[in-house]
Amino acid sequence: MNFRLNWIGFKTLVRKEILRVLRIWVQTIVPPAITMTLYFIIFGNLIGRRIGLMNGFEYMQYIAPGLIMMSVITNSYGNVVSSFFGAKFGKHVEEMVVSPMSNATIIMGHVAGGVIRGLMVGGMVTIIALSFTDLNVEHPLITFSMVILASTVFALLGFVNAVFAKKFDDISIIPTFVLTPLTYLGGVFYSISLLPEFWQKVSLGNPILYMVNAFRYGILGTSDISIGYAYLIVVIFVAGLFTMNLALLNRGIGIRE
């Protein structure tokens, strides 16, 4: 497998992805900001008043990190799957494949674009969250590193989806039937300590749970799981998905068919 990184090609891909996000900002930045605002109003403000404290924090405070992380991972995923599938659909993915860029460069360029969009949306949602509640970052390094790792995981997963997608409908299957359920069941709106023991164990099979809890620990200092174990799980996903994507491109799956 060729891991060589072409920096000129990498920077060109990242620049293309950033310009793409900014050019259609009404579709890429505004909708998630509006959606998260509604979450804060409905779940945090209206329902939160009845719930009271969650793990010693106001409910609005407790769900804020989860909502920020949810916006980051969904937008990182969505950016890569739509961008790379668009390249396949427009038939200019072949130009990247035959160029001097290695397959690793192609993957990392698209993933970096997805991470940047995720961070942009996450920053916007954080600003919105601060208008509803107070957030004091307890562990900045954990907060920043986990949001980068989590967005990388889902950017890589979006690349996998784009490689196998044959039509536009295919890029909405995983977000609808996999990503959305995992997100809602990933501890965004509740502590898994509230669940029966059996469902707590089932929840441990959800990778988003580790990302949300580690990010929440970085901001609030509270978590339902071991932070070290969360990092281990996320790093394994990053390495596994990158290797998988590289193997798919090297074999020409989804491109040369």
PDB file of C-alpha atoms in Angstrom:
ATOM      1  CA  MET A   1       0.000   0.000   0.000  1.00  0.00           C
ATOM      2  CA  ASN A   2       1.309   3.463  -0.911  1.00  0.00           C
ATOM      3  CA  PHE A   3       1.236   5.854   2.045  1.00  0.00           C
ATOM      4  CA  ARG A   4       3.220   8.582   0.268  1.00  0.00           C
ATOM      5  CA  LEU A   5       1.655  12.004   0.769  1.00  0.00           C
ATOM      6  CA  ASN A   6       1.752  14.576  -2.017  1.00  0.00           C
ATOM      7  CA  TRP A   7       1.596  17.887  -0.151  1.00  0.00           C
ATOM      8  CA  ILE A   8       0.693  19.990  -3.177  1.00  0.00           C
ATOM      9  CA  GLY A   9      -2.161  17.653  -4.043  1.00  0.00           C
ATOM     10  CA  PHE A  10      -3.233  17.495  -0.400  1.00  0.00           C
ATOM     11  CA  LYS A  11      -3.352  21.284  -0.049  1.00  0.00           C
ATOM     12  CA  THR A  12      -5.231  21.576  -3.346  1.00  0.00           C
ATOM     13  CA  LEU A  13      -7.883  19.090  -2.237  1.00  0.00           C
ATOM     14  CA  VAL A  14      -8.286  20.774   1.154  1.00  0.00           C
ATOM     15  CA  ARG A  15      -8.589  24.193  -0.505  1.00  0.00           C
ATOM     16  CA  LYS A  16     -11.202  22.805  -2.912  1.00  0.00           C
ATOM     17  CA  GLU A  17     -13.200  21.331  -0.026  1.00  0.00           C
ATOM     18  CA  ILE A  18     -13.103  24.556   2.005  1.00  0.00           C
ATOM     19  CA  LEU A  19     -14.182  26.652  -0.967  1.00  0.00           C
ATOM     20  CA  ARG A  20     -16.981  24.184  -1.642  1.00  0.00           C
ATOM     21  CA  VAL A  21     -18.273  24.514   1.920  1.00  0.00           C
ATOM     22  CA  LEU A  22     -18.060  28.308   1.892  1.00  0.00           C
ATOM     23  CA  ARG A  23     -19.583  28.641  -1.574  1.00  0.00           C
ATOM     24  CA  ILE A  24     -22.763  26.828  -0.510  1.00  0.00           C
ATOM     25  CA  TRP A  25     -22.738  27.978   3.128  1.00  0.00           C
ATOM     26  CA  VAL A  26     -26.513  28.298   3.091  1.00  0.00           C
ATOM     27  CA  GLN A  27     -26.659  24.520   2.691  1.00  0.00           C
ATOM     28  CA  THR A  28     -23.587  23.503   4.708  1.00  0.00           C
ATOM     29  CA  ILE A  29     -23.499  25.857   7.720  1.00  0.00           C
ATOM     30  CA  VAL A  30     -26.931  27.397   8.261  1.00  0.00           C
ATOM     31  CA  PRO A  31     -29.199  24.275   8.388  1.00  0.00           C
ATOM     32  CA  PRO A  32     -27.271  22.485  11.176  1.00  0.00           C
ATOM     33  CA  ALA A  33     -27.111  25.723  13.154  1.00  0.00           C
ATOM     34  CA  ILE A  34     -30.889  26.113  12.922  1.00  0.00           C
ATOM     35  CA  THR A  35     -31.447  22.447  13.789  1.00  0.00           C
ATOM     36  CA  MET A  36     -29.242  22.637  16.881  1.00  0.00           C
ATOM     37  CA  THR A  37     -30.979  25.826  17.993  1.00  0.00           C
ATOM     38  CA  LEU A  38     -34.276  23.957  17.919  1.00  0.00           C
ATOM     39  CA  TYR A  39     -32.728  21.109  19.942  1.00  0.00           C
ATOM     40  CA  PHE A  40     -31.582  23.572  22.583  1.00  0.00           C
ATOM     41  CA  ILE A  41     -34.980  25.256  22.747  1.00  0.00           C
ATOM     42  CA  ILE A  42     -37.081  22.072  22.820  1.00  0.00           C
ATOM     43  CA  PHE A  43     -34.917  19.579  24.689  1.00  0.00           C
ATOM     44  CA  GLY A  44     -32.751  21.901  26.737  1.00  0.00           C
ATOM     45  CA  ASN A  45     -35.110  24.710  27.636  1.00  0.00           C
ATOM     46  CA  LEU A  46     -38.638  23.299  27.601  1.00  0.00           C
ATOM     47  CA  ILE A  47     -38.055  19.643  28.526  1.00  0.00           C
ATOM     48  CA  GLY A  48     -34.947  20.360  30.593  1.00  0.00           C
ATOM     49  CA  ARG A  49     -36.962  22.347  33.124  1.00  0.00           C
ATOM     50  CA  ARG A  50     -38.927  19.220  33.996  1.00  0.00           C
ATOM     51  CA  ILE A  51     -35.917  16.893  34.064  1.00  0.00           C
ATOM     52  CA  GLY A  52     -33.814  18.950  36.455  1.00  0.00           C
ATOM     53  CA  LEU A  53     -30.206  17.951  37.128  1.00  0.00           C
ATOM     54  CA  MET A  54     -28.305  15.270  35.204  1.00  0.00           C
ATOM     55  CA  ASN A  55     -25.109  14.022  36.880  1.00  0.00           C
ATOM     56  CA  GLY A  56     -24.986  17.214  38.912  1.00  0.00           C
ATOM     57  CA  PHE A  57     -25.420  19.595  35.967  1.00  0.00           C
ATOM     58  CA  GLU A  58     -28.382  21.479  34.579  1.00  0.00           C
ATOM     59  CA  TYR A  59     -29.883  19.470  31.745  1.00  0.00           C
ATOM     60  CA  MET A  60     -29.073  22.211  29.225  1.00  0.00           C
ATOM     61  CA  GLN A  61     -25.413  22.095  30.255  1.00  0.00           C
ATOM     62  CA  TYR A  62     -25.349  18.313  30.155  1.00  0.00           C
ATOM     63  CA  ILE A  63     -26.676  17.932  26.613  1.00  0.00           C
ATOM     64  CA  ALA A  64     -24.708  20.848  25.118  1.00  0.00           C
ATOM     65  CA  PRO A  65     -21.457  18.882  24.555  1.00  0.00           C
ATOM     66  CA  GLY A  66     -23.448  16.018  23.056  1.00  0.00           C
ATOM     67  CA  LEU A  67     -25.248  18.318  20.634  1.00  0.00           C
ATOM     68  CA  ILE A  68     -21.982  19.950  19.618  1.00  0.00           C
ATOM     69  CA  MET A  69     -20.413  16.553  18.982  1.00  0.00           C
ATOM     70  CA  MET A  70     -23.508  15.389  17.090  1.00  0.00           C
ATOM     71  CA  SER A  71     -23.260  18.352  14.733  1.00  0.00           C
ATOM     72  CA  VAL A  72     -19.533  17.740  14.202  1.00  0.00           C
ATOM     73  CA  ILE A  73     -19.796  14.066  13.298  1.00  0.00           C
ATOM     74  CA  THR A  74     -22.867  14.394  11.061  1.00  0.00           C
ATOM     75  CA  ASN A  75     -21.359  17.252   9.078  1.00  0.00           C
ATOM     76  CA  SER A  76     -17.925  15.627   8.799  1.00  0.00           C
ATOM     77  CA  TYR A  77     -19.628  12.531   7.436  1.00  0.00           C
ATOM     78  CA  GLY A  78     -21.967  14.419   5.126  1.00  0.00           C
ATOM     79  CA  ASN A  79     -19.227  16.567   3.616  1.00  0.00           C
ATOM     80  CA  VAL A  80     -17.020  13.672   2.562  1.00  0.00           C
ATOM     81  CA  VAL A  81     -19.749  11.369   1.292  1.00  0.00           C
ATOM     82  CA  SER A  82     -21.311  14.102  -0.850  1.00  0.00           C
ATOM     83  CA  SER A  83     -17.989  15.460  -2.115  1.00  0.00           C
ATOM     84  CA  PHE A  84     -16.375  12.183  -3.152  1.00  0.00           C
ATOM     85  CA  PHE A  85     -19.566  10.737  -4.600  1.00  0.00           C
ATOM     86  CA  GLY A  86     -19.989  14.000  -6.509  1.00  0.00           C
ATOM     87  CA  ALA A  87     -16.512  13.446  -7.939  1.00  0.00           C
ATOM     88  CA  LYS A  88     -17.525   9.939  -9.004  1.00  0.00           C
ATOM     89  CA  PHE A  89     -20.806  11.146 -10.474  1.00  0.00           C
ATOM     90  CA  GLY A  90     -19.088  13.985 -12.339  1.00  0.00           C
ATOM     91  CA  LYS A  91     -16.481  11.559 -13.678  1.00  0.00           C
ATOM     92  CA  HIS A  92     -13.551  13.662 -12.474  1.00  0.00           C
ATOM     93  CA  VAL A  93     -12.503  11.166  -9.820  1.00  0.00           C
ATOM     94  CA  GLU A  94     -10.521   9.460 -12.599  1.00  0.00           C
ATOM     95  CA  GLU A  95      -8.377  12.582 -12.903  1.00  0.00           C
ATOM     96  CA  MET A  96      -7.381  12.259  -9.257  1.00  0.00           C
ATOM     97  CA  VAL A  97      -6.661   8.544  -9.588  1.00  0.00           C
ATOM     98  CA  VAL A  98      -4.328   8.957 -12.599  1.00  0.00           C
ATOM     99  CA  SER A  99      -2.636  12.081 -11.208  1.00  0.00           C
ATOM    100  CA  PRO A 100       0.654  11.947  -9.246  1.00  0.00           C
ATOM    101  CA  MET A 101      -1.402  12.014  -6.024  1.00  0.00           C
ATOM    102  CA  SER A 102      -1.254   8.802  -4.027  1.00  0.00           C
ATOM    103  CA  ASN A 103      -4.451   7.186  -2.813  1.00  0.00           C
ATOM    104  CA  ALA A 104      -3.481   8.180   0.723  1.00  0.00           C
ATOM    105  CA  THR A 105      -3.382  11.821  -0.398  1.00  0.00           C
ATOM    106  CA  ILE A 106      -6.845  11.549  -1.956  1.00  0.00           C
ATOM    107  CA  ILE A 107      -8.270  10.086   1.246  1.00  0.00           C
ATOM    108  CA  MET A 108      -6.559  12.529   3.580  1.00  0.00           C
ATOM    109  CA  GLY A 109      -7.478  15.544   1.458  1.00  0.00           C
ATOM    110  CA  HIS A 110     -11.174  14.695   1.526  1.00  0.00           C
ATOM    111  CA  VAL A 111     -11.079  13.722   5.195  1.00  0.00           C
ATOM    112  CA  ALA A 112      -9.370  16.991   6.110  1.00  0.00           C
ATOM    113  CA  GLY A 113     -12.118  18.871   4.281  1.00  0.00           C
ATOM    114  CA  GLY A 114     -14.751  16.946   6.222  1.00  0.00           C
ATOM    115  CA  VAL A 115     -13.004  17.638   9.532  1.00  0.00           C
ATOM    116  CA  ILE A 116     -12.784  21.354   8.752  1.00  0.00           C
ATOM    117  CA  ARG A 117     -16.491  21.544   7.935  1.00  0.00           C
ATOM    118  CA  GLY A 118     -17.262  19.611  11.123  1.00  0.00           C
ATOM    119  CA  LEU A 119     -15.188  22.062  13.170  1.00  0.00           C
ATOM    120  CA  MET A 120     -16.817  25.066  11.490  1.00  0.00           C
ATOM    121  CA  VAL A 121     -20.300  23.786  12.259  1.00  0.00           C
ATOM    122  CA  GLY A 122     -19.219  22.698  15.740  1.00  0.00           C
ATOM    123  CA  GLY A 123     -17.891  26.196  16.420  1.00  0.00           C
ATOM    124  CA  MET A 124     -21.186  27.699  15.264  1.00  0.00           C
ATOM    125  CA  VAL A 125     -23.177  25.337  17.487  1.00  0.00           C
ATOM    126  CA  THR A 126     -20.892  26.141  20.436  1.00  0.00           C
ATOM    127  CA  ILE A 127     -21.661  29.828  20.029  1.00  0.00           C
ATOM    128  CA  ILE A 128     -25.362  28.991  19.968  1.00  0.00           C
ATOM    129  CA  ALA A 129     -24.962  26.797  23.073  1.00  0.00           C
ATOM    130  CA  LEU A 130     -23.289  29.642  24.966  1.00  0.00           C
ATOM    131  CA  SER A 131     -26.377  31.765  24.398  1.00  0.00           C
ATOM    132  CA  PHE A 132     -28.405  29.151  26.297  1.00  0.00           C
ATOM    133  CA  THR A 133     -26.021  27.966  29.019  1.00  0.00           C
ATOM    134  CA  ASP A 134     -22.528  28.366  30.507  1.00  0.00           C
ATOM    135  CA  LEU A 135     -19.777  26.043  29.356  1.00  0.00           C
ATOM    136  CA  ASN A 136     -16.367  26.081  31.047  1.00  0.00           C
ATOM    137  CA  VAL A 137     -13.853  23.799  29.352  1.00  0.00           C
ATOM    138  CA  GLU A 138     -12.275  21.705  32.100  1.00  0.00           C
ATOM    139  CA  HIS A 139      -9.786  19.809  29.922  1.00  0.00           C
ATOM    140  CA  PRO A 140      -8.976  21.717  26.686  1.00  0.00           C
ATOM    141  CA  LEU A 141      -6.591  19.086  25.289  1.00  0.00           C
ATOM    142  CA  ILE A 142      -9.122  16.275  25.670  1.00  0.00           C
ATOM    143  CA  THR A 143     -11.883  18.457  24.239  1.00  0.00           C
ATOM    144  CA  PHE A 144      -9.947  19.454  21.120  1.00  0.00           C
ATOM    145  CA  SER A 145      -8.272  16.103  20.468  1.00  0.00           C
ATOM    146  CA  MET A 146     -11.506  14.139  20.783  1.00  0.00           C
ATOM    147  CA  VAL A 147     -13.445  16.409  18.460  1.00  0.00           C
ATOM    148  CA  ILE A 148     -10.668  16.025  15.865  1.00  0.00           C
ATOM    149  CA  LEU A 149     -10.564  12.241  16.239  1.00  0.00           C
ATOM    150  CA  ALA A 150     -14.356  11.867  16.176  1.00  0.00           C
ATOM    151  CA  SER A 151     -14.745  14.015  13.067  1.00  0.00           C
ATOM    152  CA  THR A 152     -11.934  12.021  11.416  1.00  0.00           C
ATOM    153  CA  VAL A 153     -13.716   8.731  12.135  1.00  0.00           C
ATOM    154  CA  PHE A 154     -16.927   9.864  10.500  1.00  0.00           C
ATOM    155  CA  ALA A 155     -15.181  11.581   7.621  1.00  0.00           C
ATOM    156  CA  LEU A 156     -13.482   8.247   6.898  1.00  0.00           C
ATOM    157  CA  LEU A 157     -16.801   6.437   7.248  1.00  0.00           C
ATOM    158  CA  GLY A 158     -18.340   8.899   4.801  1.00  0.00           C
ATOM    159  CA  PHE A 159     -15.568   8.046   2.353  1.00  0.00           C
ATOM    160  CA  VAL A 160     -16.442   4.353   2.621  1.00  0.00           C
ATOM    161  CA  ASN A 161     -20.089   5.146   1.892  1.00  0.00           C
ATOM    162  CA  ALA A 162     -19.117   7.273  -1.112  1.00  0.00           C
ATOM    163  CA  VAL A 163     -16.880   4.541  -2.544  1.00  0.00           C
ATOM    164  CA  PHE A 164     -19.683   1.967  -2.528  1.00  0.00           C
ATOM    165  CA  ALA A 165     -22.503   4.358  -3.504  1.00  0.00           C
ATOM    166  CA  LYS A 166     -23.803   3.917  -7.052  1.00  0.00           C
ATOM    167  CA  LYS A 167     -26.567   6.535  -6.977  1.00  0.00           C
ATOM    168  CA  PHE A 168     -27.503   9.545  -4.883  1.00  0.00           C
ATOM    169  CA  ASP A 169     -29.998   7.530  -2.837  1.00  0.00           C
ATOM    170  CA  ASP A 170     -27.144   5.348  -1.602  1.00  0.00           C
ATOM    171  CA  ILE A 171     -25.452   8.201   0.232  1.00  0.00           C
ATOM    172  CA  SER A 172     -28.499   8.709   2.458  1.00  0.00           C
ATOM    173  CA  ILE A 173     -28.948   5.091   3.592  1.00  0.00           C
ATOM    174  CA  ILE A 174     -26.247   5.001   6.265  1.00  0.00           C
ATOM    175  CA  PRO A 175     -27.042   8.470   7.700  1.00  0.00           C
ATOM    176  CA  THR A 176     -30.722   7.563   7.944  1.00  0.00           C
ATOM    177  CA  PHE A 177     -30.619   3.975   9.158  1.00  0.00           C
ATOM    178  CA  VAL A 178     -27.265   3.805  10.977  1.00  0.00           C
ATOM    179  CA  LEU A 179     -25.825   7.194  11.894  1.00  0.00           C
ATOM    180  CA  THR A 180     -29.005   8.804  13.206  1.00  0.00           C
ATOM    181  CA  PRO A 181     -30.026   5.897  15.514  1.00  0.00           C
ATOM    182  CA  LEU A 182     -26.463   5.560  16.854  1.00  0.00           C
ATOM    183  CA  THR A 183     -26.331   9.291  17.527  1.00  0.00           C
ATOM    184  CA  TYR A 184     -29.598   9.399  19.450  1.00  0.00           C
ATOM    185  CA  LEU A 185     -28.598   6.292  21.407  1.00  0.00           C
ATOM    186  CA  GLY A 186     -25.062   7.554  22.034  1.00  0.00           C
ATOM    187  CA  GLY A 187     -25.660   9.380  25.285  1.00  0.00           C
ATOM    188  CA  VAL A 188     -26.301  12.790  23.755  1.00  0.00           C
ATOM    189  CA  PHE A 189     -29.503  13.377  25.712  1.00  0.00           C
ATOM    190  CA  TYR A 190     -29.011  11.127  28.736  1.00  0.00           C
ATOM    191  CA  SER A 191     -26.562   9.329  30.993  1.00  0.00           C
ATOM    192  CA  ILE A 192     -26.396   5.590  30.371  1.00  0.00           C
ATOM    193  CA  SER A 193     -26.430   5.153  34.167  1.00  0.00           C
ATOM    194  CA  LEU A 194     -30.189   5.741  33.881  1.00  0.00           C
ATOM    195  CA  LEU A 195     -30.593   2.631  31.734  1.00  0.00           C
ATOM    196  CA  PRO A 196     -31.154  -0.932  32.998  1.00  0.00           C
ATOM    197  CA  GLU A 197     -27.936  -2.932  33.283  1.00  0.00           C
ATOM    198  CA  PHE A 198     -28.619  -4.925  30.113  1.00  0.00           C
ATOM    199  CA  TRP A 199     -29.067  -1.796  27.986  1.00  0.00           C
ATOM    200  CA  GLN A 200     -26.002  -0.207  29.542  1.00  0.00           C
ATOM    201  CA  LYS A 201     -23.964  -3.129  28.220  1.00  0.00           C
ATOM    202  CA  VAL A 202     -25.640  -2.866  24.816  1.00  0.00           C
ATOM    203  CA  SER A 203     -24.838   0.844  24.708  1.00  0.00           C
ATOM    204  CA  LEU A 204     -21.136   0.070  25.131  1.00  0.00           C
ATOM    205  CA  GLY A 205     -21.193  -1.301  21.587  1.00  0.00           C
ATOM    206  CA  ASN A 206     -22.013   2.166  20.232  1.00  0.00           C
ATOM    207  CA  PRO A 207     -18.804   4.031  19.227  1.00  0.00           C
ATOM    208  CA  ILE A 208     -20.552   7.411  19.406  1.00  0.00           C
ATOM    209  CA  LEU A 209     -21.064   6.864  23.135  1.00  0.00           C
ATOM    210  CA  TYR A 210     -17.303   7.008  23.684  1.00  0.00           C
ATOM    211  CA  MET A 211     -16.885  10.132  21.581  1.00  0.00           C
ATOM    212  CA  VAL A 212     -19.727  12.003  23.268  1.00  0.00           C
ATOM    213  CA  ASN A 213     -18.648  11.059  26.776  1.00  0.00           C
ATOM    214  CA  ALA A 214     -14.985  11.907  26.218  1.00  0.00           C
ATOM    215  CA  PHE A 215     -15.963  15.258  24.723  1.00  0.00           C
ATOM    216  CA  ARG A 216     -18.374  15.879  27.613  1.00  0.00           C
ATOM    217  CA  TYR A 217     -15.595  15.041  30.057  1.00  0.00           C
ATOM    218  CA  GLY A 218     -13.347  17.566  28.330  1.00  0.00           C
ATOM    219  CA  ILE A 219     -15.932  20.309  28.821  1.00  0.00           C
ATOM    220  CA  LEU A 220     -17.779  19.405  32.010  1.00  0.00           C
ATOM    221  CA  GLY A 221     -15.428  16.940  33.681  1.00  0.00           C
ATOM    222  CA  THR A 222     -18.005  14.139  33.875  1.00  0.00           C
ATOM    223  CA  SER A 223     -18.251  10.890  31.912  1.00  0.00           C
ATOM    224  CA  ASP A 224     -20.029   7.529  32.060  1.00  0.00           C
ATOM    225  CA  ILE A 225     -17.007   5.649  30.706  1.00  0.00           C
ATOM    226  CA  SER A 226     -13.221   5.475  30.997  1.00  0.00           C
ATOM    227  CA  ILE A 227     -11.571   8.260  28.989  1.00  0.00           C
ATOM    228  CA  GLY A 228      -8.525   6.125  28.200  1.00  0.00           C
ATOM    229  CA  TYR A 229     -10.757   3.375  26.830  1.00  0.00           C
ATOM    230  CA  ALA A 230     -12.655   5.960  24.769  1.00  0.00           C
ATOM    231  CA  TYR A 231      -9.426   7.118  23.128  1.00  0.00           C
ATOM    232  CA  LEU A 232      -8.417   3.520  22.430  1.00  0.00           C
ATOM    233  CA  ILE A 233     -11.726   2.782  20.706  1.00  0.00           C
ATOM    234  CA  VAL A 234     -11.645   5.941  18.602  1.00  0.00           C
ATOM    235  CA  VAL A 235      -7.998   5.516  17.540  1.00  0.00           C
ATOM    236  CA  ILE A 236      -8.711   1.921  16.489  1.00  0.00           C
ATOM    237  CA  PHE A 237     -11.607   3.153  14.345  1.00  0.00           C
ATOM    238  CA  VAL A 238      -9.403   5.816  12.722  1.00  0.00           C
ATOM    239  CA  ALA A 239      -6.666   3.309  11.873  1.00  0.00           C
ATOM    240  CA  GLY A 240      -9.098   0.624  10.721  1.00  0.00           C
ATOM    241  CA  LEU A 241     -11.192   2.894   8.512  1.00  0.00           C
ATOM    242  CA  PHE A 242      -8.150   4.565   6.940  1.00  0.00           C
ATOM    243  CA  THR A 243      -6.655   1.168   6.121  1.00  0.00           C
ATOM    244  CA  MET A 244      -9.984   0.018   4.705  1.00  0.00           C
ATOM    245  CA  ASN A 245     -10.334   3.112   2.493  1.00  0.00           C
ATOM    246  CA  LEU A 246      -6.776   2.760   1.248  1.00  0.00           C
ATOM    247  CA  ALA A 247      -7.384  -0.884   0.336  1.00  0.00           C
ATOM    248  CA  LEU A 248     -10.602   0.021  -1.489  1.00  0.00           C
ATOM    249  CA  LEU A 249      -8.894   2.690  -3.601  1.00  0.00           C
ATOM    250  CA  ASN A 250      -5.883   0.465  -4.313  1.00  0.00           C
ATOM    251  CA  ARG A 251      -8.252  -2.193  -5.626  1.00  0.00           C
ATOM    252  CA  GLY A 252     -10.270   0.350  -7.583  1.00  0.00           C
ATOM    253  CA  ILE A 253     -13.543  -0.648  -5.940  1.00  0.00           C
ATOM    254  CA  GLY A 254     -16.330   1.770  -6.757  1.00  0.00           C
ATOM    255  CA  ILE A 255     -14.138   3.635  -9.244  1.00  0.00           C
ATOM    256  CA  ARG A 256     -13.065   1.240 -11.986  1.00  0.00           C
ATOM    257  CA  GLU A 257     -16.308  -0.714 -12.034  1.00  0.00           C
TER     258      GLU A 257
END
